[in-house]
Amino acid sequence: DTEVTQTPKHLVMGMTNKKSLKCEQHMGHRAMYWYKQKAKKPPELMFVYSYEKLSINESVPSRFSPECPNSSLLNLHLHALQPEDSALYLCASTKRGQEGISGTEAFFGQGTRLTVV
Amino acid sequence: AQKVTQAQTEISVVEKEDVTLDCVYETRDTTYYLFWYKQPPSGELVFLIRRNSFDEQNEISGRYSWNFQKSTSSFNFTITASQVVDSAVYFCALSESIQGAQKLVFGQGTRLTINP
């Protein structure tokens, strides 16, 4: 199983709603990531969990709240979002290979296309 | 700071033509990794190739080949005999290790369209 599965694939939410994005992998990878990708732009790193602990927060607003309940699951909780938060949210995972963590390829999910209205 | 530049925003070619995607990077690290990822319309990024900074040997893998030149900080990617299924956005990325995890810095991407 070399897949990263994200649900839902599409989400429309109002600015007062609370919703959650889910990401799951069963490859035994111990680092999991959230990236945000605006239309026609490259992905930008938001959060990194390493061994279920938050290791990187790229100054993301608190209306985005990540959670890593176990080594296979990563959530992103959304609350009081703004229309400019509409984007493709990508989850990824990596293992630590012979090349070290920086040299290993990342496995990405298909993303959740979020629209905030 | 790490930076990746893909000067070609869009490329359109006819099927079976060869196409080269350009990538220029900036880093102060002496050891680093470069990647190419493909993003089809379905959304996921698919790993294509990886090169580390201390191995400048260029390789060919099927229809893909890459040219890594440290002297010019370039990491170009070539698709030979392009096919319609190659149509996608291609990202070059520079990787760094931060606090036990990987941070990918992507270029702006090149949208490649292969016309039948």
PDB file of C-alpha atoms in Angstrom:
ATOM      1  CA  ASP A   1       0.000   0.000   0.000  1.00  0.00           C
ATOM      2  CA  THR A   2       1.762   3.142  -1.233  1.00  0.00           C
ATOM      3  CA  GLU A   3      -1.159   5.509  -0.955  1.00  0.00           C
ATOM      4  CA  VAL A   4      -1.970   8.592   1.003  1.00  0.00           C
ATOM      5  CA  THR A   5      -5.730   8.915   1.262  1.00  0.00           C
ATOM      6  CA  GLN A   6      -7.433  12.223   1.898  1.00  0.00           C
ATOM      7  CA  THR A   7     -11.082  12.856   2.675  1.00  0.00           C
ATOM      8  CA  PRO A   8     -13.184  14.587   1.653  1.00  0.00           C
ATOM      9  CA  LYS A   9     -12.092  15.307  -1.908  1.00  0.00           C
ATOM     10  CA  HIS A  10     -14.217  18.449  -2.070  1.00  0.00           C
ATOM     11  CA  LEU A  11     -15.523  20.666   0.721  1.00  0.00           C
ATOM     12  CA  VAL A  12     -17.605  23.831   0.685  1.00  0.00           C
ATOM     13  CA  MET A  13     -17.937  25.581   4.011  1.00  0.00           C
ATOM     14  CA  GLY A  14     -19.242  28.855   5.352  1.00  0.00           C
ATOM     15  CA  MET A  15     -17.083  31.247   7.306  1.00  0.00           C
ATOM     16  CA  THR A  16     -18.734  30.276  10.583  1.00  0.00           C
ATOM     17  CA  ASN A  17     -18.506  26.516  10.066  1.00  0.00           C
ATOM     18  CA  LYS A  18     -16.179  24.014  11.706  1.00  0.00           C
ATOM     19  CA  LYS A  19     -14.921  21.194   9.541  1.00  0.00           C
ATOM     20  CA  SER A  20     -12.047  18.729   9.491  1.00  0.00           C
ATOM     21  CA  LEU A  21      -9.824  17.311   6.769  1.00  0.00           C
ATOM     22  CA  LYS A  22      -8.519  13.789   7.181  1.00  0.00           C
ATOM     23  CA  CYS A  23      -5.374  12.111   5.879  1.00  0.00           C
ATOM     24  CA  GLU A  24      -4.360   8.479   6.274  1.00  0.00           C
ATOM     25  CA  GLN A  25      -1.321   6.411   5.263  1.00  0.00           C
ATOM     26  CA  HIS A  26      -0.328   2.845   6.049  1.00  0.00           C
ATOM     27  CA  MET A  27       3.234   2.867   4.774  1.00  0.00           C
ATOM     28  CA  GLY A  28       4.747   3.189   8.244  1.00  0.00           C
ATOM     29  CA  HIS A  29       5.973   6.706   7.520  1.00  0.00           C
ATOM     30  CA  ARG A  30       6.644   8.672  10.676  1.00  0.00           C
ATOM     31  CA  ALA A  31       6.594  12.163   9.170  1.00  0.00           C
ATOM     32  CA  MET A  32       3.352  13.650   7.865  1.00  0.00           C
ATOM     33  CA  TYR A  33       2.768  17.038   6.300  1.00  0.00           C
ATOM     34  CA  TRP A  34       0.067  19.521   5.379  1.00  0.00           C
ATOM     35  CA  TYR A  35       0.642  21.702   2.327  1.00  0.00           C
ATOM     36  CA  LYS A  36      -1.619  24.455   1.000  1.00  0.00           C
ATOM     37  CA  GLN A  37      -1.809  25.114  -2.736  1.00  0.00           C
ATOM     38  CA  LYS A  38      -3.588  28.132  -4.173  1.00  0.00           C
ATOM     39  CA  ALA A  39      -4.689  28.067  -7.801  1.00  0.00           C
ATOM     40  CA  LYS A  40      -1.785  28.218 -10.244  1.00  0.00           C
ATOM     41  CA  LYS A  41       0.728  28.369  -7.397  1.00  0.00           C
ATOM     42  CA  PRO A  42       3.125  25.808  -5.935  1.00  0.00           C
ATOM     43  CA  PRO A  43       2.372  23.968  -2.705  1.00  0.00           C
ATOM     44  CA  GLU A  44       3.450  25.726   0.481  1.00  0.00           C
ATOM     45  CA  LEU A  45       4.263  23.897   3.681  1.00  0.00           C
ATOM     46  CA  MET A  46       1.907  24.507   6.611  1.00  0.00           C
ATOM     47  CA  PHE A  47       2.639  21.890   9.295  1.00  0.00           C
ATOM     48  CA  VAL A  48       4.882  18.903   9.863  1.00  0.00           C
ATOM     49  CA  TYR A  49       4.412  16.094  12.353  1.00  0.00           C
ATOM     50  CA  SER A  50       7.379  13.893  13.120  1.00  0.00           C
ATOM     51  CA  TYR A  51       6.727  10.834  15.289  1.00  0.00           C
ATOM     52  CA  GLU A  52       3.280  12.217  16.134  1.00  0.00           C
ATOM     53  CA  LYS A  53       4.694  15.463  17.466  1.00  0.00           C
ATOM     54  CA  LEU A  54       4.293  18.829  15.807  1.00  0.00           C
ATOM     55  CA  SER A  55       7.766  19.789  14.620  1.00  0.00           C
ATOM     56  CA  ILE A  56       7.082  22.606  12.182  1.00  0.00           C
ATOM     57  CA  ASN A  57       4.365  25.267  12.093  1.00  0.00           C
ATOM     58  CA  GLU A  58       5.029  27.702   9.259  1.00  0.00           C
ATOM     59  CA  SER A  59       3.309  30.602  11.037  1.00  0.00           C
ATOM     60  CA  VAL A  60      -0.107  29.343  10.062  1.00  0.00           C
ATOM     61  CA  PRO A  61      -3.142  31.247  11.465  1.00  0.00           C
ATOM     62  CA  SER A  62      -4.805  29.602  14.456  1.00  0.00           C
ATOM     63  CA  ARG A  63      -8.012  29.026  12.508  1.00  0.00           C
ATOM     64  CA  PHE A  64      -6.115  26.006  11.156  1.00  0.00           C
ATOM     65  CA  SER A  65      -5.472  23.413  13.846  1.00  0.00           C
ATOM     66  CA  PRO A  66      -3.567  20.216  13.044  1.00  0.00           C
ATOM     67  CA  GLU A  67      -3.818  16.973  14.961  1.00  0.00           C
ATOM     68  CA  CYS A  68      -1.955  13.676  14.700  1.00  0.00           C
ATOM     69  CA  PRO A  69      -3.900  11.049  16.710  1.00  0.00           C
ATOM     70  CA  ASN A  70      -1.554   8.205  15.691  1.00  0.00           C
ATOM     71  CA  SER A  71       1.237   7.408  13.271  1.00  0.00           C
ATOM     72  CA  SER A  72      -1.168   6.695  10.398  1.00  0.00           C
ATOM     73  CA  LEU A  73      -3.606   9.553  10.733  1.00  0.00           C
ATOM     74  CA  LEU A  74      -3.378  13.305  10.321  1.00  0.00           C
ATOM     75  CA  ASN A  75      -6.222  15.763  10.688  1.00  0.00           C
ATOM     76  CA  LEU A  76      -6.602  19.442   9.935  1.00  0.00           C
ATOM     77  CA  HIS A  77      -9.368  21.168  11.856  1.00  0.00           C
ATOM     78  CA  LEU A  78     -10.838  24.284  10.271  1.00  0.00           C
ATOM     79  CA  HIS A  79     -12.737  27.027  12.054  1.00  0.00           C
ATOM     80  CA  ALA A  80     -13.819  30.532  11.058  1.00  0.00           C
ATOM     81  CA  LEU A  81     -12.040  30.421   7.732  1.00  0.00           C
ATOM     82  CA  GLN A  82     -11.907  33.273   5.254  1.00  0.00           C
ATOM     83  CA  PRO A  83     -12.636  33.117   1.508  1.00  0.00           C
ATOM     84  CA  GLU A  84      -8.903  33.570   0.836  1.00  0.00           C
ATOM     85  CA  ASP A  85      -8.335  30.214   2.548  1.00  0.00           C
ATOM     86  CA  SER A  86      -9.958  28.509  -0.435  1.00  0.00           C
ATOM     87  CA  ALA A  87      -7.285  26.217  -1.866  1.00  0.00           C
ATOM     88  CA  LEU A  88      -6.195  22.638  -2.445  1.00  0.00           C
ATOM     89  CA  TYR A  89      -4.952  21.145   0.824  1.00  0.00           C
ATOM     90  CA  LEU A  90      -2.443  18.378   0.278  1.00  0.00           C
ATOM     91  CA  CYS A  91      -1.276  15.817   2.773  1.00  0.00           C
ATOM     92  CA  ALA A  92       2.061  14.050   2.360  1.00  0.00           C
ATOM     93  CA  SER A  93       4.205  11.546   4.189  1.00  0.00           C
ATOM     94  CA  THR A  94       7.870  10.572   4.135  1.00  0.00           C
ATOM     95  CA  LYS A  95      10.037   7.864   5.569  1.00  0.00           C
ATOM     96  CA  ARG A  96      13.612   8.223   6.719  1.00  0.00           C
ATOM     97  CA  GLY A  97      15.598   6.405   4.062  1.00  0.00           C
ATOM     98  CA  GLN A  98      19.298   5.955   3.345  1.00  0.00           C
ATOM     99  CA  GLU A  99      19.410   9.504   2.056  1.00  0.00           C
ATOM    100  CA  GLY A 100      18.150  10.883   5.346  1.00  0.00           C
ATOM    101  CA  ILE A 101      14.877  12.703   5.759  1.00  0.00           C
ATOM    102  CA  SER A 102      15.705  15.451   3.266  1.00  0.00           C
ATOM    103  CA  GLY A 103      16.568  13.037   0.468  1.00  0.00           C
ATOM    104  CA  THR A 104      13.532  10.817   0.582  1.00  0.00           C
ATOM    105  CA  GLU A 105      10.618  11.232  -1.766  1.00  0.00           C
ATOM    106  CA  ALA A 106       7.309  12.452  -0.413  1.00  0.00           C
ATOM    107  CA  PHE A 107       4.074  10.603  -1.089  1.00  0.00           C
ATOM    108  CA  PHE A 108       1.142  12.945  -1.632  1.00  0.00           C
ATOM    109  CA  GLY A 109      -2.589  12.462  -1.425  1.00  0.00           C
ATOM    110  CA  GLN A 110      -4.951  13.821  -4.066  1.00  0.00           C
ATOM    111  CA  GLY A 111      -5.885  16.682  -1.801  1.00  0.00           C
ATOM    112  CA  THR A 112      -9.059  18.297  -0.547  1.00  0.00           C
ATOM    113  CA  ARG A 113     -10.365  21.158  -2.681  1.00  0.00           C
ATOM    114  CA  LEU A 114     -11.737  23.595  -0.135  1.00  0.00           C
ATOM    115  CA  THR A 115     -14.044  26.476  -0.990  1.00  0.00           C
ATOM    116  CA  VAL A 116     -14.948  28.964   1.716  1.00  0.00           C
ATOM    117  CA  VAL A 117     -18.106  30.952   1.016  1.00  0.00           C
TER     118      VAL A 117
ATOM    119  CA  ALA B   1      17.209  31.152   1.908  1.00  0.00           C
ATOM    120  CA  GLN B   2      16.296  28.368  -0.446  1.00  0.00           C
ATOM    121  CA  LYS B   3      14.809  29.391  -3.773  1.00  0.00           C
ATOM    122  CA  VAL B   4      13.766  27.538  -6.904  1.00  0.00           C
ATOM    123  CA  THR B   5      13.003  29.238 -10.193  1.00  0.00           C
ATOM    124  CA  GLN B   6      11.159  27.710 -13.115  1.00  0.00           C
ATOM    125  CA  ALA B   7      11.174  30.395 -15.758  1.00  0.00           C
ATOM    126  CA  GLN B   8       8.870  28.540 -18.137  1.00  0.00           C
ATOM    127  CA  THR B   9       5.280  29.088 -17.053  1.00  0.00           C
ATOM    128  CA  GLU B  10       3.660  27.115 -19.854  1.00  0.00           C
ATOM    129  CA  ILE B  11       4.945  24.889 -22.640  1.00  0.00           C
ATOM    130  CA  SER B  12       2.883  23.405 -25.421  1.00  0.00           C
ATOM    131  CA  VAL B  13       4.264  20.861 -27.864  1.00  0.00           C
ATOM    132  CA  VAL B  14       2.966  18.287 -30.306  1.00  0.00           C
ATOM    133  CA  GLU B  15       3.059  14.650 -29.333  1.00  0.00           C
ATOM    134  CA  LYS B  16       6.363  12.837 -29.917  1.00  0.00           C
ATOM    135  CA  GLU B  17       8.414  16.014 -29.602  1.00  0.00           C
ATOM    136  CA  ASP B  18      11.133  16.171 -26.966  1.00  0.00           C
ATOM    137  CA  VAL B  19      10.645  18.795 -24.269  1.00  0.00           C
ATOM    138  CA  THR B  20      12.999  20.169 -21.621  1.00  0.00           C
ATOM    139  CA  LEU B  21      11.843  21.814 -18.425  1.00  0.00           C
ATOM    140  CA  ASP B  22      14.265  24.226 -16.829  1.00  0.00           C
ATOM    141  CA  CYS B  23      14.985  24.645 -13.124  1.00  0.00           C
ATOM    142  CA  VAL B  24      17.463  26.943 -11.381  1.00  0.00           C
ATOM    143  CA  TYR B  25      17.983  26.859  -7.644  1.00  0.00           C
ATOM    144  CA  GLU B  26      19.666  28.820  -4.875  1.00  0.00           C
ATOM    145  CA  THR B  27      20.934  27.395  -1.625  1.00  0.00           C
ATOM    146  CA  ARG B  28      23.745  27.973   0.841  1.00  0.00           C
ATOM    147  CA  ASP B  29      23.802  24.326   1.857  1.00  0.00           C
ATOM    148  CA  THR B  30      26.683  22.190   0.631  1.00  0.00           C
ATOM    149  CA  THR B  31      24.569  19.043   0.785  1.00  0.00           C
ATOM    150  CA  TYR B  32      21.091  19.165  -0.659  1.00  0.00           C
ATOM    151  CA  TYR B  33      18.558  17.243  -2.697  1.00  0.00           C
ATOM    152  CA  LEU B  34      16.608  18.251  -5.760  1.00  0.00           C
ATOM    153  CA  PHE B  35      13.397  16.697  -6.973  1.00  0.00           C
ATOM    154  CA  TRP B  36      10.983  16.794  -9.866  1.00  0.00           C
ATOM    155  CA  TYR B  37       7.312  16.160  -9.161  1.00  0.00           C
ATOM    156  CA  LYS B  38       4.424  15.886 -11.618  1.00  0.00           C
ATOM    157  CA  GLN B  39       0.932  17.116 -10.752  1.00  0.00           C
ATOM    158  CA  PRO B  40      -1.799  15.795 -13.063  1.00  0.00           C
ATOM    159  CA  PRO B  41      -5.308  17.284 -12.998  1.00  0.00           C
ATOM    160  CA  SER B  42      -6.302  14.795 -10.286  1.00  0.00           C
ATOM    161  CA  GLY B  43      -4.234  16.841  -7.848  1.00  0.00           C
ATOM    162  CA  GLU B  44      -1.663  14.575  -6.232  1.00  0.00           C
ATOM    163  CA  LEU B  45       2.013  15.264  -6.708  1.00  0.00           C
ATOM    164  CA  VAL B  46       3.850  12.279  -8.119  1.00  0.00           C
ATOM    165  CA  PHE B  47       7.570  11.830  -7.475  1.00  0.00           C
ATOM    166  CA  LEU B  48       9.613  11.544 -10.686  1.00  0.00           C
ATOM    167  CA  ILE B  49      13.311  11.932  -9.980  1.00  0.00           C
ATOM    168  CA  ARG B  50      15.765  12.872  -7.249  1.00  0.00           C
ATOM    169  CA  ARG B  51      19.350  14.067  -7.366  1.00  0.00           C
ATOM    170  CA  ASN B  52      21.731  14.829  -4.525  1.00  0.00           C
ATOM    171  CA  SER B  53      24.285  17.598  -4.613  1.00  0.00           C
ATOM    172  CA  PHE B  54      27.341  15.369  -4.592  1.00  0.00           C
ATOM    173  CA  ASP B  55      26.350  13.256  -7.580  1.00  0.00           C
ATOM    174  CA  GLU B  56      26.418  15.130 -10.861  1.00  0.00           C
ATOM    175  CA  GLN B  57      26.070  12.060 -13.009  1.00  0.00           C
ATOM    176  CA  ASN B  58      23.208  12.573 -15.392  1.00  0.00           C
ATOM    177  CA  GLU B  59      20.903   9.679 -16.046  1.00  0.00           C
ATOM    178  CA  ILE B  60      18.213   8.424 -18.319  1.00  0.00           C
ATOM    179  CA  SER B  61      15.225   6.473 -17.097  1.00  0.00           C
ATOM    180  CA  GLY B  62      12.926   5.412 -19.872  1.00  0.00           C
ATOM    181  CA  ARG B  63      11.665   8.567 -21.583  1.00  0.00           C
ATOM    182  CA  TYR B  64      12.922  10.769 -18.742  1.00  0.00           C
ATOM    183  CA  SER B  65      16.394  12.219 -18.414  1.00  0.00           C
ATOM    184  CA  TRP B  66      17.881  14.951 -16.315  1.00  0.00           C
ATOM    185  CA  ASN B  67      20.837  17.282 -16.458  1.00  0.00           C
ATOM    186  CA  PHE B  68      22.218  18.430 -13.119  1.00  0.00           C
ATOM    187  CA  GLN B  69      24.922  21.101 -13.267  1.00  0.00           C
ATOM    188  CA  LYS B  70      26.176  22.396  -9.957  1.00  0.00           C
ATOM    189  CA  SER B  71      28.287  25.088 -11.618  1.00  0.00           C
ATOM    190  CA  THR B  72      25.172  26.786 -12.975  1.00  0.00           C
ATOM    191  CA  SER B  73      22.795  25.643 -10.189  1.00  0.00           C
ATOM    192  CA  SER B  74      20.514  24.045 -12.727  1.00  0.00           C
ATOM    193  CA  PHE B  75      18.532  20.823 -12.687  1.00  0.00           C
ATOM    194  CA  ASN B  76      16.766  20.427 -16.022  1.00  0.00           C
ATOM    195  CA  PHE B  77      14.372  17.634 -16.885  1.00  0.00           C
ATOM    196  CA  THR B  78      13.737  16.238 -20.365  1.00  0.00           C
ATOM    197  CA  ILE B  79      10.905  14.102 -21.641  1.00  0.00           C
ATOM    198  CA  THR B  80      11.735  12.313 -24.871  1.00  0.00           C
ATOM    199  CA  ALA B  81       9.021  11.421 -27.381  1.00  0.00           C
ATOM    200  CA  SER B  82       6.317  13.156 -25.351  1.00  0.00           C
ATOM    201  CA  GLN B  83       2.861  11.648 -25.000  1.00  0.00           C
ATOM    202  CA  VAL B  84      -0.544  13.196 -24.258  1.00  0.00           C
ATOM    203  CA  VAL B  85      -0.487  11.546 -20.820  1.00  0.00           C
ATOM    204  CA  ASP B  86       2.557  13.662 -19.953  1.00  0.00           C
ATOM    205  CA  SER B  87       0.328  16.730 -19.838  1.00  0.00           C
ATOM    206  CA  ALA B  88       0.517  18.055 -16.278  1.00  0.00           C
ATOM    207  CA  VAL B  89       2.132  20.702 -14.114  1.00  0.00           C
ATOM    208  CA  TYR B  90       5.737  19.897 -13.301  1.00  0.00           C
ATOM    209  CA  PHE B  91       7.417  21.185 -10.161  1.00  0.00           C
ATOM    210  CA  CYS B  92      11.089  21.330  -9.370  1.00  0.00           C
ATOM    211  CA  ALA B  93      11.787  21.300  -5.633  1.00  0.00           C
ATOM    212  CA  LEU B  94      14.706  21.776  -3.266  1.00  0.00           C
ATOM    213  CA  SER B  95      14.663  19.840  -0.024  1.00  0.00           C
ATOM    214  CA  GLU B  96      16.032  20.758   3.363  1.00  0.00           C
ATOM    215  CA  SER B  97      15.951  18.961   6.682  1.00  0.00           C
ATOM    216  CA  ILE B  98      14.362  20.945   9.498  1.00  0.00           C
ATOM    217  CA  GLN B  99      13.826  19.549  13.003  1.00  0.00           C
ATOM    218  CA  GLY B 100      13.831  15.977  11.818  1.00  0.00           C
ATOM    219  CA  ALA B 101      11.444  16.576   8.947  1.00  0.00           C
ATOM    220  CA  GLN B 102      11.610  17.530   5.303  1.00  0.00           C
ATOM    221  CA  LYS B 103      10.717  20.916   3.908  1.00  0.00           C
ATOM    222  CA  LEU B 104      10.219  21.098   0.164  1.00  0.00           C
ATOM    223  CA  VAL B 105      10.609  24.470  -1.509  1.00  0.00           C
ATOM    224  CA  PHE B 106       8.912  24.345  -4.890  1.00  0.00           C
ATOM    225  CA  GLY B 107       9.401  26.377  -8.011  1.00  0.00           C
ATOM    226  CA  GLN B 108       6.360  28.065  -9.547  1.00  0.00           C
ATOM    227  CA  GLY B 109       5.717  25.091 -11.793  1.00  0.00           C
ATOM    228  CA  THR B 110       5.607  24.605 -15.541  1.00  0.00           C
ATOM    229  CA  ARG B 111       2.305  23.651 -17.140  1.00  0.00           C
ATOM    230  CA  LEU B 112       3.077  21.210 -19.944  1.00  0.00           C
ATOM    231  CA  THR B 113       0.495  20.508 -22.617  1.00  0.00           C
ATOM    232  CA  ILE B 114       1.087  17.747 -25.128  1.00  0.00           C
ATOM    233  CA  ASN B 115      -1.195  18.076 -28.129  1.00  0.00           C
ATOM    234  CA  PRO B 116      -2.133  15.058 -30.239  1.00  0.00           C
TER     235      PRO B 116
END
